[in-house]
Coordinates of C-alpha atoms and ligand atoms in Angstrom, one line a residue:
M1 CA -9.8 44.8 -112.0
N2 CA -11.0 42.6 -109.1
I3 CA -8.6 39.8 -108.9
G4 CA -8.6 36.7 -106.7
I5 CA -5.1 35.3 -105.8
V6 CA -4.9 31.8 -104.4
C7 CA -1.5 30.6 -103.0
Y8 CA 0.3 28.9 -100.2
P9 CA 0.8 31.5 -97.5
T10 CA 4.1 30.1 -96.4
F11 CA 7.8 31.1 -97.1
G12 CA 8.0 28.9 -100.2
G13 CA 8.8 30.7 -103.5
S14 CA 5.4 30.3 -105.0
G15 CA 3.7 32.0 -102.1
V16 CA 6.3 34.8 -102.0
L17 CA 5.9 35.4 -105.7
A18 CA 2.1 35.4 -105.5
T19 CA 2.0 37.8 -102.6
E20 CA 4.5 40.2 -104.2
L21 CA 2.4 40.1 -107.4
G22 CA -0.7 40.9 -105.5
K23 CA 0.9 43.8 -103.6
A24 CA 2.3 45.2 -106.9
L25 CA -1.1 44.9 -108.6
A26 CA -2.8 46.6 -105.7
D27 CA -0.3 49.5 -106.0
K28 CA -1.4 49.9 -109.6
G29 CA -5.0 50.3 -108.4
H30 CA -6.4 46.7 -108.8
N31 CA -8.4 45.2 -106.0
I32 CA -6.7 42.1 -104.8
H33 CA -8.4 39.3 -102.8
F34 CA -6.0 36.8 -101.3
I35 CA -7.8 33.5 -100.6
T36 CA -5.8 31.1 -98.5
Y37 CA -5.7 29.4 -95.1
Q38 CA -3.4 31.9 -93.4
Q39 CA -2.2 35.4 -93.9
P40 CA 0.6 35.1 -96.4
V41 CA 4.0 35.8 -94.7
R42 CA 5.0 38.6 -97.1
L43 CA 1.6 40.3 -96.8
T44 CA 2.6 42.9 -94.2
G45 CA 1.4 46.5 -93.9
F46 CA -1.9 47.9 -94.9
S47 CA -3.1 48.6 -98.4
A48 CA -6.6 49.9 -99.1
N49 CA -6.9 47.6 -102.2
I50 CA -5.9 44.3 -100.5
F51 CA -8.3 41.9 -98.9
Y52 CA -7.6 38.7 -97.2
H53 CA -10.1 35.9 -97.0
E54 CA -9.2 33.0 -94.8
V55 CA -10.2 29.5 -95.8
R56 CA -11.6 27.8 -92.7
V57 CA -11.5 24.1 -92.6
P58 CA -13.8 22.9 -89.8
T59 CA -12.8 19.6 -88.2
Y60 CA -15.3 16.8 -87.6
P61 CA -14.6 13.5 -85.9
L62 CA -15.3 11.6 -89.1
F63 CA -12.4 13.4 -90.9
D64 CA -9.0 12.0 -90.5
Y65 CA -8.2 14.4 -93.3
P66 CA -10.2 17.6 -93.3
P67 CA -11.2 18.4 -96.9
Y68 CA -9.2 21.6 -97.5
E69 CA -9.9 21.6 -101.3
T70 CA -13.7 21.6 -100.7
A71 CA -13.4 24.4 -98.2
L72 CA -11.2 26.3 -100.6
A73 CA -13.5 25.9 -103.6
S74 CA -16.5 27.1 -101.4
T75 CA -14.5 30.1 -100.2
M76 CA -13.6 30.9 -103.8
V77 CA -17.3 30.8 -104.8
D78 CA -18.2 33.0 -101.9
V79 CA -15.5 35.7 -102.6
I80 CA -16.3 35.7 -106.3
R81 CA -20.0 36.2 -105.7
N82 CA -19.7 38.9 -103.1
H83 CA -16.7 40.8 -104.4
N84 CA -17.6 40.5 -108.1
L85 CA -14.2 39.1 -109.1
D86 CA -13.1 39.4 -112.7
L87 CA -10.7 36.4 -112.5
L88 CA -9.0 33.9 -110.3
H89 CA -5.2 33.5 -110.4
V90 CA -4.1 30.4 -108.7
H91 CA -0.4 29.7 -107.9
Y92 CA 0.9 26.1 -107.6
A93 CA -1.4 23.6 -109.3
I94 CA -2.0 21.3 -106.4
P95 CA -4.8 21.6 -105.2
H96 CA -5.5 25.2 -106.3
A97 CA -6.2 24.5 -109.9
A98 CA -8.6 21.6 -109.1
A99 CA -10.4 23.8 -106.5
A100 CA -10.7 26.6 -109.0
Y101 CA -12.2 24.2 -111.6
M102 CA -14.8 23.2 -109.0
A103 CA -15.6 26.9 -108.2
K104 CA -15.8 27.7 -111.9
K105 CA -18.3 24.9 -112.5
I106 CA -20.5 25.9 -109.5
L107 CA -20.6 29.5 -110.8
Q108 CA -21.4 28.4 -114.4
E109 CA -24.6 26.9 -113.0
E110 CA -25.5 30.5 -112.0
G111 CA -24.6 31.9 -115.4
R112 CA -21.3 33.4 -114.3
D113 CA -18.1 32.6 -116.1
I114 CA -15.0 33.2 -114.0
P115 CA -11.7 32.9 -115.9
V116 CA -9.0 30.9 -114.1
I117 CA -5.3 31.4 -114.7
T118 CA -3.0 28.7 -113.3
T119 CA 0.7 29.6 -112.7
L120 CA 2.9 26.6 -112.4
H121 CA 5.9 27.0 -110.1
G122 CA 8.0 23.9 -110.1
T123 CA 7.4 21.0 -107.7
D124 CA 3.7 21.1 -108.6
I125 CA 4.9 19.5 -111.9
T126 CA 8.4 18.1 -111.4
L127 CA 8.0 16.3 -108.0
V128 CA 4.6 16.2 -106.4
G129 CA 2.4 16.7 -109.5
K130 CA 3.8 13.9 -111.5
D131 CA 3.3 11.4 -108.6
K132 CA 0.5 9.1 -109.7
T133 CA -1.4 9.9 -106.5
Y134 CA -2.1 13.4 -108.0
A135 CA -1.2 13.3 -111.7
P136 CA -4.6 12.7 -113.3
V137 CA -6.2 15.6 -111.3
V138 CA -3.3 17.9 -111.9
A139 CA -3.2 17.3 -115.7
F140 CA -7.0 17.7 -115.9
S141 CA -7.2 20.8 -113.9
I142 CA -4.3 22.5 -115.7
N143 CA -6.0 21.7 -119.0
Q144 CA -9.3 23.2 -117.7
S145 CA -7.6 26.6 -116.8
D146 CA -8.4 29.4 -119.2
A147 CA -4.7 30.4 -119.3
I148 CA -1.6 28.6 -118.0
T149 CA 1.7 30.3 -117.2
A150 CA 5.1 28.9 -116.1
V151 CA 7.8 30.7 -114.3
S152 CA 10.6 29.6 -116.7
D153 CA 11.1 28.1 -120.2
N154 CA 12.5 25.1 -118.5
L155 CA 9.3 24.5 -116.4
R156 CA 7.2 25.0 -119.5
Q157 CA 9.1 22.3 -121.3
E158 CA 9.0 20.0 -118.2
T159 CA 5.2 20.4 -118.1
F160 CA 4.8 19.4 -121.7
R161 CA 7.2 16.5 -121.2
T162 CA 5.3 15.3 -118.0
F163 CA 1.6 15.8 -119.0
R164 CA -0.5 15.9 -122.1
I165 CA -1.3 19.6 -122.0
E166 CA -3.6 20.7 -124.7
K167 CA -3.1 24.5 -124.4
D168 CA -0.2 26.7 -124.8
I169 CA 1.8 27.6 -121.6
Q170 CA 3.0 31.2 -121.5
V171 CA 6.3 31.9 -119.8
I172 CA 6.2 34.8 -117.4
H173 CA 9.4 34.8 -115.5
N174 CA 9.5 35.5 -111.8
F175 CA 10.4 39.0 -110.7
V176 CA 12.1 41.0 -108.0
D177 CA 11.6 44.5 -106.7
V178 CA 15.1 45.6 -107.3
E179 CA 14.7 48.9 -105.5
R180 CA 13.6 47.2 -102.4
F181 CA 16.6 44.8 -102.4
T182 CA 19.0 47.6 -103.1
R183 CA 20.1 48.2 -99.5
K184 CA 23.2 49.5 -97.9
P185 CA 24.5 46.7 -95.7
I186 CA 24.0 47.4 -92.0
D187 CA 27.6 47.4 -90.7
A188 CA 26.6 46.4 -87.2
F189 CA 24.8 43.3 -88.6
R190 CA 27.9 42.4 -90.8
K191 CA 30.1 42.7 -87.7
V192 CA 28.0 40.4 -85.6
I193 CA 28.2 37.7 -88.3
A194 CA 31.7 38.3 -89.5
P195 CA 33.6 40.1 -86.8
N196 CA 37.0 39.8 -88.5
G197 CA 35.9 40.8 -91.9
E198 CA 35.3 37.3 -93.2
R199 CA 33.3 36.8 -96.4
I200 CA 29.6 36.1 -95.8
I201 CA 28.1 33.2 -97.7
L202 CA 24.3 32.8 -97.7
H203 CA 21.8 30.0 -98.4
A204 CA 18.1 30.4 -98.0
S205 CA 15.6 27.7 -98.7
N206 CA 12.9 25.5 -97.2
F207 CA 15.5 22.9 -96.4
R208 CA 13.9 20.1 -98.5
K209 CA 15.8 17.3 -100.1
V210 CA 15.7 19.0 -103.5
K211 CA 17.8 21.9 -102.1
R212 CA 20.8 19.6 -101.2
V213 CA 21.7 21.6 -98.1
Q214 CA 24.5 19.2 -97.3
D215 CA 26.2 20.4 -100.5
V216 CA 25.9 23.9 -99.2
I217 CA 27.9 22.9 -96.1
K218 CA 30.5 20.9 -98.1
V219 CA 31.1 23.8 -100.4
F220 CA 31.3 26.2 -97.5
Q221 CA 33.9 24.1 -95.7
A222 CA 36.1 23.9 -98.8
V223 CA 35.9 27.7 -99.3
N224 CA 36.5 28.5 -95.6
Q225 CA 39.7 26.5 -95.6
Q226 CA 41.2 28.9 -98.2
K227 CA 39.3 32.1 -97.6
P228 CA 38.0 32.8 -94.1
S229 CA 34.2 32.9 -94.3
K230 CA 31.0 32.6 -92.4
L231 CA 27.9 30.7 -93.5
L232 CA 24.4 32.0 -92.9
L233 CA 21.6 29.6 -93.4
V234 CA 18.1 31.1 -93.6
G235 CA 14.9 29.0 -93.5
D236 CA 13.7 25.8 -92.0
G237 CA 12.5 22.4 -93.1
P238 CA 13.1 18.6 -92.9
E239 CA 16.8 18.6 -93.8
R240 CA 17.8 21.2 -91.1
P241 CA 18.5 18.8 -88.2
G242 CA 20.7 16.7 -90.4
A243 CA 22.6 19.7 -91.6
E244 CA 23.1 20.9 -88.1
E245 CA 24.4 17.5 -87.1
M246 CA 26.8 17.6 -90.1
C247 CA 28.2 20.9 -89.0
R248 CA 28.8 19.5 -85.5
E249 CA 30.6 16.5 -86.9
M250 CA 32.8 18.7 -89.1
G251 CA 33.6 21.0 -86.2
I252 CA 32.5 24.1 -88.1
C253 CA 29.7 25.3 -85.8
D254 CA 31.6 28.5 -85.0
D255 CA 31.5 29.5 -88.6
V256 CA 27.9 28.5 -89.4
R257 CA 24.7 30.2 -88.2
F258 CA 21.2 28.7 -88.7
V259 CA 18.9 31.6 -88.3
G260 CA 15.5 29.9 -89.2
K261 CA 12.7 31.6 -91.1
Q262 CA 13.2 35.3 -91.5
Q263 CA 11.0 38.1 -92.8
D264 CA 13.4 40.9 -93.7
M265 CA 15.3 39.1 -96.5
E266 CA 16.4 42.4 -98.0
E267 CA 18.4 43.2 -94.8
I268 CA 20.0 39.8 -94.7
M269 CA 20.8 39.6 -98.4
A270 CA 22.4 43.0 -98.3
V271 CA 25.3 41.7 -96.2
A272 CA 25.9 38.6 -98.3
D273 CA 29.0 38.3 -100.5
L274 CA 27.8 35.1 -102.2
F275 CA 24.6 33.1 -102.5
L276 CA 24.8 29.3 -102.7
L277 CA 22.0 27.2 -104.3
P278 CA 23.2 23.7 -105.1
S279 CA 19.7 22.4 -105.8
E280 CA 18.8 19.1 -107.6
Y281 CA 16.2 21.2 -109.4
E282 CA 14.9 24.7 -109.5
S283 CA 12.2 25.8 -111.9
F284 CA 13.5 29.3 -111.5
G285 CA 15.3 30.0 -108.2
L286 CA 13.5 33.1 -106.8
A287 CA 15.8 33.3 -103.8
A288 CA 18.8 33.5 -106.1
L289 CA 17.3 36.3 -108.0
E290 CA 16.5 38.3 -104.8
A291 CA 20.1 37.7 -103.7
M292 CA 21.4 39.0 -107.0
A293 CA 19.2 42.1 -106.7
A294 CA 20.8 42.7 -103.3
G295 CA 24.3 42.4 -105.0
A296 CA 25.2 38.9 -104.1
P297 CA 26.7 36.7 -107.0
V298 CA 25.3 33.2 -107.1
V299 CA 27.0 29.8 -107.3
S300 CA 24.5 27.2 -108.1
T301 CA 23.8 24.0 -110.1
N302 CA 22.9 24.3 -113.7
A303 CA 19.6 22.5 -113.0
G304 CA 16.2 23.5 -114.3
G305 CA 15.6 27.2 -115.0
L306 CA 18.8 28.5 -113.2
P307 CA 20.6 29.1 -116.5
E308 CA 17.8 31.5 -117.4
I309 CA 18.8 33.9 -114.6
I310 CA 22.6 33.2 -114.0
E311 CA 25.1 34.2 -116.6
Q312 CA 28.1 31.9 -116.3
G313 CA 31.2 33.7 -115.2
V314 CA 29.5 37.1 -115.2
C315 CA 27.1 37.3 -112.2
G316 CA 27.9 33.8 -110.8
F317 CA 28.7 30.3 -111.8
M318 CA 26.8 27.0 -112.3
A319 CA 28.1 23.4 -112.0
D320 CA 26.5 20.0 -112.4
V321 CA 24.3 18.7 -109.6
G322 CA 26.5 17.3 -106.8
D323 CA 29.8 18.7 -108.2
V324 CA 30.8 20.2 -104.9
E325 CA 34.4 20.7 -105.9
S326 CA 33.6 22.9 -108.9
M327 CA 31.2 24.9 -106.9
A328 CA 33.8 25.5 -104.2
N329 CA 36.4 26.5 -106.8
Y330 CA 33.9 28.9 -108.4
A331 CA 33.1 30.4 -105.1
L332 CA 36.8 31.0 -104.3
D333 CA 37.3 32.5 -107.8
I334 CA 34.7 35.1 -106.9
L335 CA 35.6 35.6 -103.2
M336 CA 39.4 35.7 -103.2
Q337 CA 40.0 39.2 -104.5
D338 CA 37.9 42.3 -103.6
N339 CA 38.1 43.7 -107.2
R340 CA 36.7 40.5 -108.7
L341 CA 34.0 40.2 -106.0
N342 CA 32.9 43.8 -106.7
Q343 CA 32.7 43.1 -110.4
F344 CA 30.5 40.1 -109.8
K345 CA 28.4 42.1 -107.4
D346 CA 27.8 44.8 -109.9
A347 CA 27.0 42.2 -112.6
A348 CA 24.5 40.4 -110.3
R349 CA 22.6 43.7 -109.7
A350 CA 22.6 44.4 -113.4
K351 CA 21.3 41.0 -114.3
A352 CA 18.5 41.2 -111.7
K353 CA 17.3 44.4 -113.3
Q354 CA 16.1 42.3 -116.3
F355 CA 13.6 40.7 -114.0
D356 CA 12.6 43.8 -112.2
I357 CA 9.0 43.9 -111.0
H358 CA 8.2 46.9 -113.3
N359 CA 9.1 44.8 -116.4
I360 CA 7.1 41.7 -115.4
I361 CA 3.9 42.9 -113.8
P362 CA 2.6 44.3 -117.2
E363 CA 2.9 40.8 -118.7
Y364 CA 0.4 39.6 -116.1
E365 CA -1.8 42.6 -116.6
T366 CA -1.9 41.9 -120.4
L367 CA -2.8 38.3 -119.8
Y368 CA -5.6 39.3 -117.3
K369 CA -7.0 41.6 -119.9
Q370 CA -6.9 38.9 -122.6
V371 CA -8.7 36.4 -120.5
A372 CA -11.3 38.9 -119.3
D373 CA -11.9 40.2 -122.8
S374 CA -12.3 36.7 -124.2
R375 CA -15.0 36.0 -121.6
L376 CA -16.8 39.2 -122.6
E377 CA -16.6 38.1 -126.3
V378 CA -18.2 34.8 -125.5
A379 CA -20.9 36.4 -123.4
G380 CA -21.6 39.1 -126.1
Ligands
GMT401 O1 11.2 25.0 -103.7 C1 10.8 26.0 -103.2 O2 11.5 26.9 -102.7 C2 9.3 26.1 -103.0 C3 8.6 26.2 -104.3 C4 7.3 26.7 -104.1 O3 6.5 26.5 -105.0 O4 6.9 27.4 -103.2 O5 9.4 26.9 -105.2 C5 9.2 26.8 -106.6 O6 8.7 28.0 -107.0 C6 9.5 29.2 -106.9 C7 8.7 30.4 -107.3 O7 8.3 30.3 -108.6 C8 10.8 28.9 -107.8 O8 11.6 30.1 -107.7 C9 11.5 27.7 -107.3 O9 12.6 27.5 -108.1 C10 10.6 26.5 -107.3 N1 11.2 25.3 -106.6 C11 11.6 24.3 -107.3 O10 11.4 24.1 -108.5 C12 12.3 23.2 -106.5

């Protein structure tokens, strides 16, 4: 099939998932057309079936806010016309679903019906989407999609709770390429971070408020007092300066490394003994799943969709949002003894296999076929 994928090209989970989906579909012989304002960060290497179409947003003195959505809809129309796309799959409702609706309407005038699938990722519903600045457009454009998917049962329920959605929402869980994340840890890298064999605790996020990065640091400090450890923080965002300041005030800078945005997550995750994700909300927690695939157990909150991927006491532990003490105790329970840590590591890898890319991609392909066939039925 010829498939258009629209996403944020950044390090955020929705962009990562959309890019990995496109790459996997291309490997299966589909032609994938990414439509976005920048080359997606995970879109590296060459594939004969992958095309990237940049959305250009010309500036003009009149515009305080250049109209990205208009430029995006126009680029969608152009790509659909010239590359004969069978469908558009947009990731993150804002503003992608609304732009797709506009493109669909324009093409309808020419007698072409392009099916639109919208995948909801989390904050497009639970945080940004429900803000009344966006809500009417978000609800309308989700309802206008030919098919809607959500990355967890929890997000599906949240969407029905938040908006009047008139169609079913299919849950297609996020996935991970387990084989790619099954790496032998690079000893030299481990040694640089933990020269005296300390445990390595990892957190990776976009450092937004919802991630509660300060809780990561508090949990780490409590753990480090009883089991010598190092904390590796990957990613960047608005909460990072505050988190760095907090480490300075606590006097733990020697044990904490902020490494910023990183490409080779599989190398980094391979050296982690534990992944911390104390978020206020996670629709799914893709970073936690990738860590599990790399053999890192997870200590997180029980918010949102996290209970759908973490089995309590088996591949990690969950506690209530803000319950730093329980999270620290859980982390120590896993990290104190090598035997127990290894049990959790094996269980994390085993659990991640349920969400392996090879199990989930066919669910998207089936959906694509359904929407494409229903278009043919209407046309016939
Ligand atoms: O919060 C992020 O990390 C970014 C955000 C995004 O849309 O880029 O992530 C959301 O989508 C991810 C992929 O489906 C999920 O794994 C994250 O849980 C979700 N974030 C939240 O719900 C806060």
